[in-house]
Amino acid sequence: MNTKANKGRALITGASTGIGATYADRLAARGHDLVLVARDVARLEKVAADVKARHGVQVEVLPADLTSKVELLRVEQRLRSDDGITVLVNNAGMAVQGKLIDADIDRYDAMIQLNVVSVTRLAAAAAATFGKRGSGDIINVASVLALAPEMFNGTYSGTKAYVLNLSQSMQTELGPLGVRVQAVLPGATRTEIWERSGGSISQLPPEMLMEVEDMVDAALAGLDLGEAVTIPSLPEIADWNTLQAARHALGPNLSLSKPAARYLRNAG
Ligand SMILES: NC(=O)c1ccc[n+]([C@@H]2O[C@H](COP(=O)([O-])OP(=O)(O)OC[C@H]3O[C@@H](n4cnc5c(N)ncnc54)[C@H](OP(=O)(O)O)[C@@H]3O)[C@@H](O)[C@H]2O)c1
């Protein structure tokens, strides 16, 4: 029996395991009914049954392969038509390991479809519904690799840099409409993504690896603090603010009518 005030439905992608399944548990504990999206119906139903038993909320399973346009459109349509949805957790994602030169390019293509195209289309659908209503939270799960393209597969980190960039732009656009947008940048977190991408979690130094419950609890605490960007392990938020200030300081010089002096040395 749910005794909490109903806070509307949260639609969570990639909810069959890992970070998404943990968001399902934590958002249900906060009084949200849930719509759970992923491909594996049996695992989604298991998460749904567990969450219902623990928190007594309504849970619906909406199976979809978000790399399939037809199936993605079904989820998008739900976000555009269901005014009871108050939170989107744009979490489903995949990673690849290895070098561009050796790439299985179709796998890269699927990753871009999932990490970039589906995230964008679902964010746009939620933005339209939430913006019209004047309330709602869009949580986009990026990665600290958005800030570290040299550390891992560049295409994966590129997709996550895209999610960060999109989120920051959405904050500017949607904040005035009453919609909160949060980018979450997890570091290494104990989930299946490592094995699924062909890597191994056991190769990571233990001091770099966060438990998934700690990661999601920190991300939700960041949301409660009103953070636009949450990096769960970053000790000092001032370090993030310094990076943003340095970026903004470049602003006035990024587009000028004349090339910089160092490029004029060989001019006629
Ligand atoms: N774990 C980390 O270290 C880490 C660090 C930084 C960022 N992240 C990001 O966090 C997010 C969640 O990752 P995770 O670590 O929880 O990974 P995970 O354990 O591998 O879970 C990924 C989730 O996405 C779903 N998914 C995968 N492909 C899909 C598709 N084509 N259509 C629909 N759903 C799909 C999976 O479910 P099905 O297989 O049932 O479809 C699963 O529910 C991702 O965006 C990831 O990039 C993770």
PDB file of C-alpha atoms and ligand atoms in Angstrom:
ATOM      1  CA  MET A   1       0.000   0.000   0.000  1.00  0.00           C
ATOM      2  CA  ASN A   2       1.482   3.312  -1.083  1.00  0.00           C
ATOM      3  CA  THR A   3       1.097   5.896   1.621  1.00  0.00           C
ATOM      4  CA  LYS A   4       3.146   8.600  -0.078  1.00  0.00           C
ATOM      5  CA  ALA A   5       1.620  11.441  -2.057  1.00  0.00           C
ATOM      6  CA  ASN A   6       1.607  10.412  -5.696  1.00  0.00           C
ATOM      7  CA  LYS A   7       4.188  12.383  -7.593  1.00  0.00           C
ATOM      8  CA  GLY A   8       3.164  11.272 -11.053  1.00  0.00           C
ATOM      9  CA  ARG A   9       4.753   8.681 -13.260  1.00  0.00           C
ATOM     10  CA  ALA A  10       8.478   8.389 -13.938  1.00  0.00           C
ATOM     11  CA  LEU A  11       9.407   6.877 -17.301  1.00  0.00           C
ATOM     12  CA  ILE A  12      12.805   5.203 -17.017  1.00  0.00           C
ATOM     13  CA  THR A  13      14.713   3.813 -19.989  1.00  0.00           C
ATOM     14  CA  GLY A  14      17.195   0.989 -19.482  1.00  0.00           C
ATOM     15  CA  ALA A  15      15.220  -0.055 -16.410  1.00  0.00           C
ATOM     16  CA  SER A  16      15.777  -3.828 -16.645  1.00  0.00           C
ATOM     17  CA  THR A  17      19.069  -3.725 -14.718  1.00  0.00           C
ATOM     18  CA  GLY A  18      21.885  -1.520 -13.415  1.00  0.00           C
ATOM     19  CA  ILE A  19      21.448   2.220 -13.011  1.00  0.00           C
ATOM     20  CA  GLY A  20      17.931   2.249 -14.514  1.00  0.00           C
ATOM     21  CA  ALA A  21      16.624  -0.510 -12.235  1.00  0.00           C
ATOM     22  CA  THR A  22      18.069   1.357  -9.255  1.00  0.00           C
ATOM     23  CA  TYR A  23      16.355   4.590 -10.317  1.00  0.00           C
ATOM     24  CA  ALA A  24      13.143   2.538 -10.498  1.00  0.00           C
ATOM     25  CA  ASP A  25      13.521   1.475  -6.878  1.00  0.00           C
ATOM     26  CA  ARG A  26      14.499   4.929  -5.605  1.00  0.00           C
ATOM     27  CA  LEU A  27      11.837   6.868  -7.522  1.00  0.00           C
ATOM     28  CA  ALA A  28       9.162   4.411  -6.395  1.00  0.00           C
ATOM     29  CA  ALA A  29      10.364   4.966  -2.810  1.00  0.00           C
ATOM     30  CA  ARG A  30       9.773   8.683  -3.422  1.00  0.00           C
ATOM     31  CA  GLY A  31       6.162   7.998  -4.432  1.00  0.00           C
ATOM     32  CA  HIS A  32       6.364   7.828  -8.215  1.00  0.00           C
ATOM     33  CA  ASP A  33       4.440   5.321 -10.268  1.00  0.00           C
ATOM     34  CA  LEU A  34       6.678   3.920 -12.987  1.00  0.00           C
ATOM     35  CA  VAL A  35       6.846   3.130 -16.694  1.00  0.00           C
ATOM     36  CA  LEU A  36       9.832   0.846 -17.300  1.00  0.00           C
ATOM     37  CA  VAL A  37      11.454   0.627 -20.732  1.00  0.00           C
ATOM     38  CA  ALA A  38      14.102  -1.820 -22.027  1.00  0.00           C
ATOM     39  CA  ARG A  39      14.224  -4.833 -24.361  1.00  0.00           C
ATOM     40  CA  ASP A  40      14.226  -7.777 -21.952  1.00  0.00           C
ATOM     41  CA  VAL A  41      10.584  -8.253 -20.929  1.00  0.00           C
ATOM     42  CA  ALA A  42      11.266 -10.963 -18.323  1.00  0.00           C
ATOM     43  CA  ARG A  43      13.817  -8.785 -16.513  1.00  0.00           C
ATOM     44  CA  LEU A  44      11.545  -5.729 -16.713  1.00  0.00           C
ATOM     45  CA  GLU A  45       8.712  -7.736 -15.183  1.00  0.00           C
ATOM     46  CA  LYS A  46      10.991  -8.919 -12.393  1.00  0.00           C
ATOM     47  CA  VAL A  47      12.038  -5.324 -11.613  1.00  0.00           C
ATOM     48  CA  ALA A  48       8.368  -4.279 -11.765  1.00  0.00           C
ATOM     49  CA  ALA A  49       7.291  -7.052  -9.351  1.00  0.00           C
ATOM     50  CA  ASP A  50      10.099  -6.231  -6.886  1.00  0.00           C
ATOM     51  CA  VAL A  51       9.361  -2.508  -6.929  1.00  0.00           C
ATOM     52  CA  LYS A  52       5.609  -3.046  -6.517  1.00  0.00           C
ATOM     53  CA  ALA A  53       6.205  -5.381  -3.573  1.00  0.00           C
ATOM     54  CA  ARG A  54       8.637  -2.978  -1.892  1.00  0.00           C
ATOM     55  CA  HIS A  55       6.856   0.315  -2.468  1.00  0.00           C
ATOM     56  CA  GLY A  56       3.238  -0.424  -3.478  1.00  0.00           C
ATOM     57  CA  VAL A  57       3.290   1.873  -6.522  1.00  0.00           C
ATOM     58  CA  GLN A  58       1.816   1.212  -9.966  1.00  0.00           C
ATOM     59  CA  VAL A  59       4.409  -0.134 -12.398  1.00  0.00           C
ATOM     60  CA  GLU A  60       3.930  -0.598 -16.120  1.00  0.00           C
ATOM     61  CA  VAL A  61       6.337  -2.388 -18.416  1.00  0.00           C
ATOM     62  CA  LEU A  62       6.815  -0.857 -21.871  1.00  0.00           C
ATOM     63  CA  PRO A  63       9.239  -3.083 -23.799  1.00  0.00           C
ATOM     64  CA  ALA A  64      11.158  -1.400 -26.616  1.00  0.00           C
ATOM     65  CA  ASP A  65      14.417  -1.652 -28.482  1.00  0.00           C
ATOM     66  CA  LEU A  66      15.327   2.019 -28.630  1.00  0.00           C
ATOM     67  CA  THR A  67      17.607   1.472 -31.642  1.00  0.00           C
ATOM     68  CA  SER A  68      14.509   0.529 -33.654  1.00  0.00           C
ATOM     69  CA  LYS A  69      12.751   3.617 -35.029  1.00  0.00           C
ATOM     70  CA  VAL A  70       9.303   2.023 -34.794  1.00  0.00           C
ATOM     71  CA  GLU A  71       9.782   0.965 -31.170  1.00  0.00           C
ATOM     72  CA  LEU A  72      11.406   4.263 -30.182  1.00  0.00           C
ATOM     73  CA  LEU A  73       8.413   6.123 -31.651  1.00  0.00           C
ATOM     74  CA  ARG A  74       6.100   4.136 -29.347  1.00  0.00           C
ATOM     75  CA  VAL A  75       7.944   5.388 -26.275  1.00  0.00           C
ATOM     76  CA  GLU A  76       8.190   8.898 -27.702  1.00  0.00           C
ATOM     77  CA  GLN A  77       4.454   8.900 -28.371  1.00  0.00           C
ATOM     78  CA  ARG A  78       3.786   7.864 -24.785  1.00  0.00           C
ATOM     79  CA  LEU A  79       5.842  10.824 -23.540  1.00  0.00           C
ATOM     80  CA  ARG A  80       4.004  13.210 -25.851  1.00  0.00           C
ATOM     81  CA  SER A  81       0.530  11.978 -24.937  1.00  0.00           C
ATOM     82  CA  ASP A  82       0.692  11.088 -21.219  1.00  0.00           C
ATOM     83  CA  ASP A  83       0.429  14.210 -19.094  1.00  0.00           C
ATOM     84  CA  GLY A  84       0.711  12.046 -15.947  1.00  0.00           C
ATOM     85  CA  ILE A  85       4.444  11.561 -16.608  1.00  0.00           C
ATOM     86  CA  THR A  86       6.432  13.988 -14.463  1.00  0.00           C
ATOM     87  CA  VAL A  87       9.964  12.524 -14.727  1.00  0.00           C
ATOM     88  CA  LEU A  88      11.970  11.129 -17.633  1.00  0.00           C
ATOM     89  CA  VAL A  89      15.141   9.217 -16.772  1.00  0.00           C
ATOM     90  CA  ASN A  90      16.929   9.057 -20.110  1.00  0.00           C
ATOM     91  CA  ASN A  91      19.296   6.302 -19.029  1.00  0.00           C
ATOM     92  CA  ALA A  92      19.449   3.435 -21.561  1.00  0.00           C
ATOM     93  CA  GLY A  93      22.897   3.280 -23.056  1.00  0.00           C
ATOM     94  CA  MET A  94      25.630   0.987 -24.285  1.00  0.00           C
ATOM     95  CA  ALA A  95      29.381   1.186 -24.549  1.00  0.00           C
ATOM     96  CA  VAL A  96      31.992  -0.242 -26.876  1.00  0.00           C
ATOM     97  CA  GLN A  97      35.633  -0.911 -26.140  1.00  0.00           C
ATOM     98  CA  GLY A  98      38.564  -0.669 -28.513  1.00  0.00           C
ATOM     99  CA  LYS A  99      39.950   1.553 -31.213  1.00  0.00           C
ATOM    100  CA  LEU A 100      38.202   3.283 -34.083  1.00  0.00           C
ATOM    101  CA  ILE A 101      40.658   1.713 -36.509  1.00  0.00           C
ATOM    102  CA  ASP A 102      39.445  -1.790 -35.560  1.00  0.00           C
ATOM    103  CA  ALA A 103      35.800  -0.839 -35.126  1.00  0.00           C
ATOM    104  CA  ASP A 104      32.792  -3.035 -35.739  1.00  0.00           C
ATOM    105  CA  ILE A 105      31.138   0.005 -37.274  1.00  0.00           C
ATOM    106  CA  ASP A 106      27.606  -1.385 -37.097  1.00  0.00           C
ATOM    107  CA  ARG A 107      27.974  -1.697 -33.336  1.00  0.00           C
ATOM    108  CA  TYR A 108      29.139   1.913 -33.197  1.00  0.00           C
ATOM    109  CA  ASP A 109      26.123   2.854 -35.280  1.00  0.00           C
ATOM    110  CA  ALA A 110      23.783   1.091 -32.806  1.00  0.00           C
ATOM    111  CA  MET A 111      25.499   2.870 -29.917  1.00  0.00           C
ATOM    112  CA  ILE A 112      24.990   6.264 -31.547  1.00  0.00           C
ATOM    113  CA  GLN A 113      21.342   5.394 -32.212  1.00  0.00           C
ATOM    114  CA  LEU A 114      20.833   4.462 -28.556  1.00  0.00           C
ATOM    115  CA  ASN A 115      23.076   6.973 -26.743  1.00  0.00           C
ATOM    116  CA  VAL A 116      22.405   9.966 -28.996  1.00  0.00           C
ATOM    117  CA  VAL A 117      19.357   9.596 -31.255  1.00  0.00           C
ATOM    118  CA  SER A 118      16.996   7.936 -28.767  1.00  0.00           C
ATOM    119  CA  VAL A 119      18.108  10.248 -25.944  1.00  0.00           C
ATOM    120  CA  THR A 120      17.432  13.288 -28.134  1.00  0.00           C
ATOM    121  CA  ARG A 121      14.040  12.145 -29.393  1.00  0.00           C
ATOM    122  CA  LEU A 122      12.829  11.164 -25.911  1.00  0.00           C
ATOM    123  CA  ALA A 123      14.176  14.388 -24.383  1.00  0.00           C
ATOM    124  CA  ALA A 124      12.371  16.415 -27.055  1.00  0.00           C
ATOM    125  CA  ALA A 125       9.105  14.558 -26.444  1.00  0.00           C
ATOM    126  CA  ALA A 126       9.330  15.064 -22.669  1.00  0.00           C
ATOM    127  CA  ALA A 127      10.335  18.705 -23.145  1.00  0.00           C
ATOM    128  CA  ALA A 128       7.202  19.354 -25.203  1.00  0.00           C
ATOM    129  CA  THR A 129       4.853  17.770 -22.635  1.00  0.00           C
ATOM    130  CA  PHE A 130       6.604  19.127 -19.543  1.00  0.00           C
ATOM    131  CA  GLY A 131       7.086  22.580 -21.095  1.00  0.00           C
ATOM    132  CA  LYS A 132       3.378  22.853 -21.901  1.00  0.00           C
ATOM    133  CA  ARG A 133       2.493  21.866 -18.324  1.00  0.00           C
ATOM    134  CA  GLY A 134       5.222  24.060 -16.784  1.00  0.00           C
ATOM    135  CA  SER A 135       6.766  21.312 -14.636  1.00  0.00           C
ATOM    136  CA  GLY A 136       8.765  18.102 -14.792  1.00  0.00           C
ATOM    137  CA  ASP A 137      12.267  16.667 -14.447  1.00  0.00           C
ATOM    138  CA  ILE A 138      14.413  15.336 -17.276  1.00  0.00           C
ATOM    139  CA  ILE A 139      17.407  13.351 -16.042  1.00  0.00           C
ATOM    140  CA  ASN A 140      19.925  12.571 -18.770  1.00  0.00           C
ATOM    141  CA  VAL A 141      22.540   9.979 -17.845  1.00  0.00           C
ATOM    142  CA  ALA A 142      25.855  10.956 -19.462  1.00  0.00           C
ATOM    143  CA  SER A 143      29.286   9.913 -18.090  1.00  0.00           C
ATOM    144  CA  VAL A 144      32.437  11.490 -16.716  1.00  0.00           C
ATOM    145  CA  LEU A 145      33.973  10.309 -19.994  1.00  0.00           C
ATOM    146  CA  ALA A 146      32.203  13.313 -21.523  1.00  0.00           C
ATOM    147  CA  LEU A 147      35.095  15.220 -19.924  1.00  0.00           C
ATOM    148  CA  ALA A 148      37.834  12.695 -20.699  1.00  0.00           C
ATOM    149  CA  PRO A 149      37.919  11.730 -24.391  1.00  0.00           C
ATOM    150  CA  GLU A 150      41.466  10.394 -24.082  1.00  0.00           C
ATOM    151  CA  MET A 151      40.596   7.788 -21.446  1.00  0.00           C
ATOM    152  CA  PHE A 152      38.281   5.321 -23.216  1.00  0.00           C
ATOM    153  CA  ASN A 153      36.661   4.651 -26.560  1.00  0.00           C
ATOM    154  CA  GLY A 154      36.297   8.065 -28.197  1.00  0.00           C
ATOM    155  CA  THR A 155      32.977   7.334 -29.858  1.00  0.00           C
ATOM    156  CA  TYR A 156      31.396   6.320 -26.542  1.00  0.00           C
ATOM    157  CA  SER A 157      32.807   9.389 -24.785  1.00  0.00           C
ATOM    158  CA  GLY A 158      31.647  11.472 -27.754  1.00  0.00           C
ATOM    159  CA  THR A 159      28.072  10.237 -27.285  1.00  0.00           C
ATOM    160  CA  LYS A 160      28.278  11.204 -23.613  1.00  0.00           C
ATOM    161  CA  ALA A 161      29.757  14.640 -24.413  1.00  0.00           C
ATOM    162  CA  TYR A 162      26.743  15.062 -26.679  1.00  0.00           C
ATOM    163  CA  VAL A 163      24.388  14.226 -23.787  1.00  0.00           C
ATOM    164  CA  LEU A 164      26.131  16.772 -21.553  1.00  0.00           C
ATOM    165  CA  ASN A 165      26.011  19.428 -24.278  1.00  0.00           C
ATOM    166  CA  LEU A 166      22.341  18.708 -25.024  1.00  0.00           C
ATOM    167  CA  SER A 167      21.474  18.872 -21.319  1.00  0.00           C
ATOM    168  CA  GLN A 168      23.191  22.230 -20.845  1.00  0.00           C
ATOM    169  CA  SER A 169      21.370  23.649 -23.849  1.00  0.00           C
ATOM    170  CA  MET A 170      18.056  22.204 -22.615  1.00  0.00           C
ATOM    171  CA  GLN A 171      18.598  23.819 -19.203  1.00  0.00           C
ATOM    172  CA  THR A 172      18.769  27.235 -20.868  1.00  0.00           C
ATOM    173  CA  GLU A 173      15.714  26.545 -22.999  1.00  0.00           C
ATOM    174  CA  LEU A 174      13.488  24.759 -20.498  1.00  0.00           C
ATOM    175  CA  GLY A 175      14.450  26.294 -17.138  1.00  0.00           C
ATOM    176  CA  PRO A 176      12.285  29.372 -17.785  1.00  0.00           C
ATOM    177  CA  LEU A 177       9.343  27.056 -18.553  1.00  0.00           C
ATOM    178  CA  GLY A 178       9.592  25.386 -15.135  1.00  0.00           C
ATOM    179  CA  VAL A 179      11.249  22.175 -16.344  1.00  0.00           C
ATOM    180  CA  ARG A 180      14.377  20.939 -14.545  1.00  0.00           C
ATOM    181  CA  VAL A 181      17.073  19.249 -16.602  1.00  0.00           C
ATOM    182  CA  GLN A 182      19.889  17.368 -14.869  1.00  0.00           C
ATOM    183  CA  ALA A 183      22.885  15.731 -16.509  1.00  0.00           C
ATOM    184  CA  VAL A 184      24.296  12.911 -14.388  1.00  0.00           C
ATOM    185  CA  LEU A 185      27.940  12.042 -15.040  1.00  0.00           C
ATOM    186  CA  PRO A 186      28.717   8.751 -13.322  1.00  0.00           C
ATOM    187  CA  GLY A 187      32.257   7.501 -13.037  1.00  0.00           C
ATOM    188  CA  ALA A 188      32.863   3.750 -13.172  1.00  0.00           C
ATOM    189  CA  THR A 189      29.827   2.094 -11.570  1.00  0.00           C
ATOM    190  CA  ARG A 190      29.327  -1.602 -10.828  1.00  0.00           C
ATOM    191  CA  THR A 191      26.820  -2.744 -13.495  1.00  0.00           C
ATOM    192  CA  GLU A 192      26.731  -5.138 -16.425  1.00  0.00           C
ATOM    193  CA  ILE A 193      27.818  -2.482 -18.932  1.00  0.00           C
ATOM    194  CA  TRP A 194      31.472  -3.422 -18.571  1.00  0.00           C
ATOM    195  CA  GLU A 195      30.963  -7.070 -19.499  1.00  0.00           C
ATOM    196  CA  ARG A 196      28.388  -6.199 -22.162  1.00  0.00           C
ATOM    197  CA  SER A 197      30.886  -3.933 -23.891  1.00  0.00           C
ATOM    198  CA  GLY A 198      33.508  -6.680 -24.001  1.00  0.00           C
ATOM    199  CA  GLY A 199      35.537  -5.399 -21.076  1.00  0.00           C
ATOM    200  CA  SER A 200      35.890  -6.582 -17.509  1.00  0.00           C
ATOM    201  CA  ILE A 201      34.984  -4.759 -14.348  1.00  0.00           C
ATOM    202  CA  SER A 202      37.661  -6.717 -12.475  1.00  0.00           C
ATOM    203  CA  GLN A 203      40.369  -4.753 -14.299  1.00  0.00           C
ATOM    204  CA  LEU A 204      39.308  -1.533 -12.578  1.00  0.00           C
ATOM    205  CA  PRO A 205      41.080  -0.378  -9.443  1.00  0.00           C
ATOM    206  CA  PRO A 206      38.508  -0.847  -6.629  1.00  0.00           C
ATOM    207  CA  GLU A 207      38.961   2.756  -5.475  1.00  0.00           C
ATOM    208  CA  MET A 208      37.565   3.927  -8.854  1.00  0.00           C
ATOM    209  CA  LEU A 209      34.420   1.796  -8.776  1.00  0.00           C
ATOM    210  CA  MET A 210      31.176   2.994  -7.171  1.00  0.00           C
ATOM    211  CA  GLU A 211      28.287   0.747  -6.143  1.00  0.00           C
ATOM    212  CA  VAL A 212      25.199   1.455  -8.244  1.00  0.00           C
ATOM    213  CA  GLU A 213      22.978   2.284  -5.239  1.00  0.00           C
ATOM    214  CA  ASP A 214      25.482   4.910  -4.026  1.00  0.00           C
ATOM    215  CA  MET A 215      25.685   6.404  -7.518  1.00  0.00           C
ATOM    216  CA  VAL A 216      21.918   6.762  -7.953  1.00  0.00           C
ATOM    217  CA  ASP A 217      21.365   8.043  -4.390  1.00  0.00           C
ATOM    218  CA  ALA A 218      24.039  10.709  -4.972  1.00  0.00           C
ATOM    219  CA  ALA A 219      22.514  11.654  -8.333  1.00  0.00           C
ATOM    220  CA  LEU A 220      19.076  12.096  -6.741  1.00  0.00           C
ATOM    221  CA  ALA A 221      20.620  14.117  -3.911  1.00  0.00           C
ATOM    222  CA  GLY A 222      22.180  16.305  -6.624  1.00  0.00           C
ATOM    223  CA  LEU A 223      18.746  16.719  -8.199  1.00  0.00           C
ATOM    224  CA  ASP A 224      17.317  17.746  -4.820  1.00  0.00           C
ATOM    225  CA  LEU A 225      20.127  20.302  -4.488  1.00  0.00           C
ATOM    226  CA  GLY A 226      19.052  21.766  -7.827  1.00  0.00           C
ATOM    227  CA  GLU A 227      22.300  20.813  -9.572  1.00  0.00           C
ATOM    228  CA  ALA A 228      22.242  21.045 -13.346  1.00  0.00           C
ATOM    229  CA  VAL A 229      25.199  18.676 -13.573  1.00  0.00           C
ATOM    230  CA  THR A 230      25.963  16.006 -10.983  1.00  0.00           C
ATOM    231  CA  ILE A 231      29.268  14.151 -10.805  1.00  0.00           C
ATOM    232  CA  PRO A 232      28.657  11.735  -7.923  1.00  0.00           C
ATOM    233  CA  SER A 233      32.277  11.273  -6.830  1.00  0.00           C
ATOM    234  CA  LEU A 234      33.536  14.847  -7.321  1.00  0.00           C
ATOM    235  CA  PRO A 235      34.472  16.086  -3.823  1.00  0.00           C
ATOM    236  CA  GLU A 236      34.347  19.833  -4.584  1.00  0.00           C
ATOM    237  CA  ILE A 237      31.577  21.320  -6.722  1.00  0.00           C
ATOM    238  CA  ALA A 238      33.834  24.393  -6.974  1.00  0.00           C
ATOM    239  CA  ASP A 239      36.070  22.396  -9.366  1.00  0.00           C
ATOM    240  CA  TRP A 240      33.172  21.933 -11.768  1.00  0.00           C
ATOM    241  CA  ASN A 241      32.234  25.606 -11.426  1.00  0.00           C
ATOM    242  CA  THR A 242      35.831  26.609 -12.242  1.00  0.00           C
ATOM    243  CA  LEU A 243      35.725  24.536 -15.429  1.00  0.00           C
ATOM    244  CA  GLN A 244      32.467  26.172 -16.473  1.00  0.00           C
ATOM    245  CA  ALA A 245      33.819  29.650 -15.687  1.00  0.00           C
ATOM    246  CA  ALA A 246      36.891  28.951 -17.865  1.00  0.00           C
ATOM    247  CA  ARG A 247      34.619  27.838 -20.703  1.00  0.00           C
ATOM    248  CA  HIS A 248      32.437  30.922 -20.373  1.00  0.00           C
ATOM    249  CA  ALA A 249      35.552  33.143 -20.311  1.00  0.00           C
ATOM    250  CA  LEU A 250      36.413  31.920 -23.828  1.00  0.00           C
ATOM    251  CA  GLY A 251      32.998  33.125 -25.023  1.00  0.00           C
ATOM    252  CA  PRO A 252      33.758  36.697 -26.137  1.00  0.00           C
ATOM    253  CA  ASN A 253      36.699  35.521 -28.289  1.00  0.00           C
ATOM    254  CA  LEU A 254      35.200  32.466 -29.962  1.00  0.00           C
ATOM    255  CA  SER A 255      33.770  34.345 -32.936  1.00  0.00           C
ATOM    256  CA  LEU A 256      35.502  37.532 -34.118  1.00  0.00           C
ATOM    257  CA  SER A 257      35.884  39.210 -37.497  1.00  0.00           C
ATOM    258  CA  LYS A 258      39.687  38.707 -37.665  1.00  0.00           C
ATOM    259  CA  PRO A 259      41.916  35.626 -37.199  1.00  0.00           C
ATOM    260  CA  ALA A 260      44.131  35.614 -34.122  1.00  0.00           C
ATOM    261  CA  ALA A 261      47.586  37.189 -34.454  1.00  0.00           C
ATOM    262  CA  ARG A 262      49.385  33.810 -34.375  1.00  0.00           C
ATOM    263  CA  TYR A 263      47.671  32.831 -37.627  1.00  0.00           C
ATOM    264  CA  LEU A 264      48.696  36.034 -39.448  1.00  0.00           C
ATOM    265  CA  ARG A 265      52.472  35.436 -39.433  1.00  0.00           C
ATOM    266  CA  ASN A 266      52.583  34.112 -42.997  1.00  0.00           C
ATOM    267  CA  ALA A 267      49.951  36.457 -44.414  1.00  0.00           C
ATOM    268  CA  GLY A 268      50.867  38.082 -47.786  1.00  0.00           C
TER     269      GLY A 268
HETATM  270  N1  LIG B   1      28.164   1.631 -15.313  1.00  0.00           N
HETATM  271  C1  LIG B   1      29.017   2.595 -15.555  1.00  0.00           C
HETATM  272  O1  LIG B   1      30.223   2.515 -15.203  1.00  0.00           O
HETATM  273  C2  LIG B   1      28.545   3.855 -16.229  1.00  0.00           C
HETATM  274  C3  LIG B   1      29.375   4.988 -16.138  1.00  0.00           C
HETATM  275  C4  LIG B   1      28.974   6.149 -16.771  1.00  0.00           C
HETATM  276  C5  LIG B   1      27.773   6.181 -17.446  1.00  0.00           C
HETATM  277  N2  LIG B   1      26.998   5.070 -17.529  1.00  0.00           N
HETATM  278  C6  LIG B   1      25.743   5.174 -18.286  1.00  0.00           C
HETATM  279  O2  LIG B   1      24.674   4.780 -17.472  1.00  0.00           O
HETATM  280  C7  LIG B   1      23.593   4.302 -18.273  1.00  0.00           C
HETATM  281  C8  LIG B   1      23.095   2.981 -17.707  1.00  0.00           C
HETATM  282  O3  LIG B   1      24.144   2.051 -17.814  1.00  0.00           O
HETATM  283  P1  LIG B   1      24.347   0.807 -16.844  1.00  0.00           P
HETATM  284  O4  LIG B   1      25.726   0.910 -16.333  1.00  0.00           O
HETATM  285  O5  LIG B   1      23.217   0.675 -15.919  1.00  0.00           O
HETATM  286  O6  LIG B   1      24.355  -0.331 -17.953  1.00  0.00           O
HETATM  287  P2  LIG B   1      23.693  -1.783 -18.021  1.00  0.00           P
HETATM  288  O7  LIG B   1      23.750  -2.435 -16.696  1.00  0.00           O
HETATM  289  O8  LIG B   1      24.335  -2.452 -19.195  1.00  0.00           O
HETATM  290  O9  LIG B   1      22.179  -1.438 -18.352  1.00  0.00           O
HETATM  291  C9  LIG B   1      21.845  -0.857 -19.583  1.00  0.00           C
HETATM  292  C10 LIG B   1      20.335  -0.754 -19.674  1.00  0.00           C
HETATM  293  O10 LIG B   1      19.995  -0.242 -20.961  1.00  0.00           O
HETATM  294  C11 LIG B   1      19.102  -1.168 -21.610  1.00  0.00           C
HETATM  295  N3  LIG B   1      19.347  -1.186 -23.038  1.00  0.00           N
HETATM  296  C12 LIG B   1      20.492  -1.551 -23.679  1.00  0.00           C
HETATM  297  N4  LIG B   1      20.304  -1.497 -24.999  1.00  0.00           N
HETATM  298  C13 LIG B   1      19.016  -1.105 -25.207  1.00  0.00           C
HETATM  299  C14 LIG B   1      18.222  -0.890 -26.356  1.00  0.00           C
HETATM  300  N5  LIG B   1      18.711  -1.084 -27.599  1.00  0.00           N
HETATM  301  N6  LIG B   1      16.935  -0.491 -26.193  1.00  0.00           N
HETATM  302  C15 LIG B   1      16.423  -0.316 -24.959  1.00  0.00           C
HETATM  303  N7  LIG B   1      17.126  -0.496 -23.822  1.00  0.00           N
HETATM  304  C16 LIG B   1      18.409  -0.902 -23.955  1.00  0.00           C
HETATM  305  C17 LIG B   1      19.413  -2.523 -20.974  1.00  0.00           C
HETATM  306  O11 LIG B   1      18.291  -3.374 -21.001  1.00  0.00           O
HETATM  307  P3  LIG B   1      17.961  -4.517 -22.083  1.00  0.00           P
HETATM  308  O12 LIG B   1      19.222  -5.271 -22.360  1.00  0.00           O
HETATM  309  O13 LIG B   1      16.886  -5.304 -21.387  1.00  0.00           O
HETATM  310  O14 LIG B   1      17.432  -3.785 -23.274  1.00  0.00           O
HETATM  311  C18 LIG B   1      19.658  -2.109 -19.525  1.00  0.00           C
HETATM  312  O15 LIG B   1      18.436  -1.961 -18.847  1.00  0.00           O
HETATM  313  C19 LIG B   1      24.135   4.225 -19.701  1.00  0.00           C
HETATM  314  O16 LIG B   1      23.707   5.350 -20.435  1.00  0.00           O
HETATM  315  C20 LIG B   1      25.637   4.265 -19.495  1.00  0.00           C
HETATM  316  O17 LIG B   1      26.309   4.778 -20.615  1.00  0.00           O
HETATM  317  C21 LIG B   1      27.355   3.907 -16.926  1.00  0.00           C
END
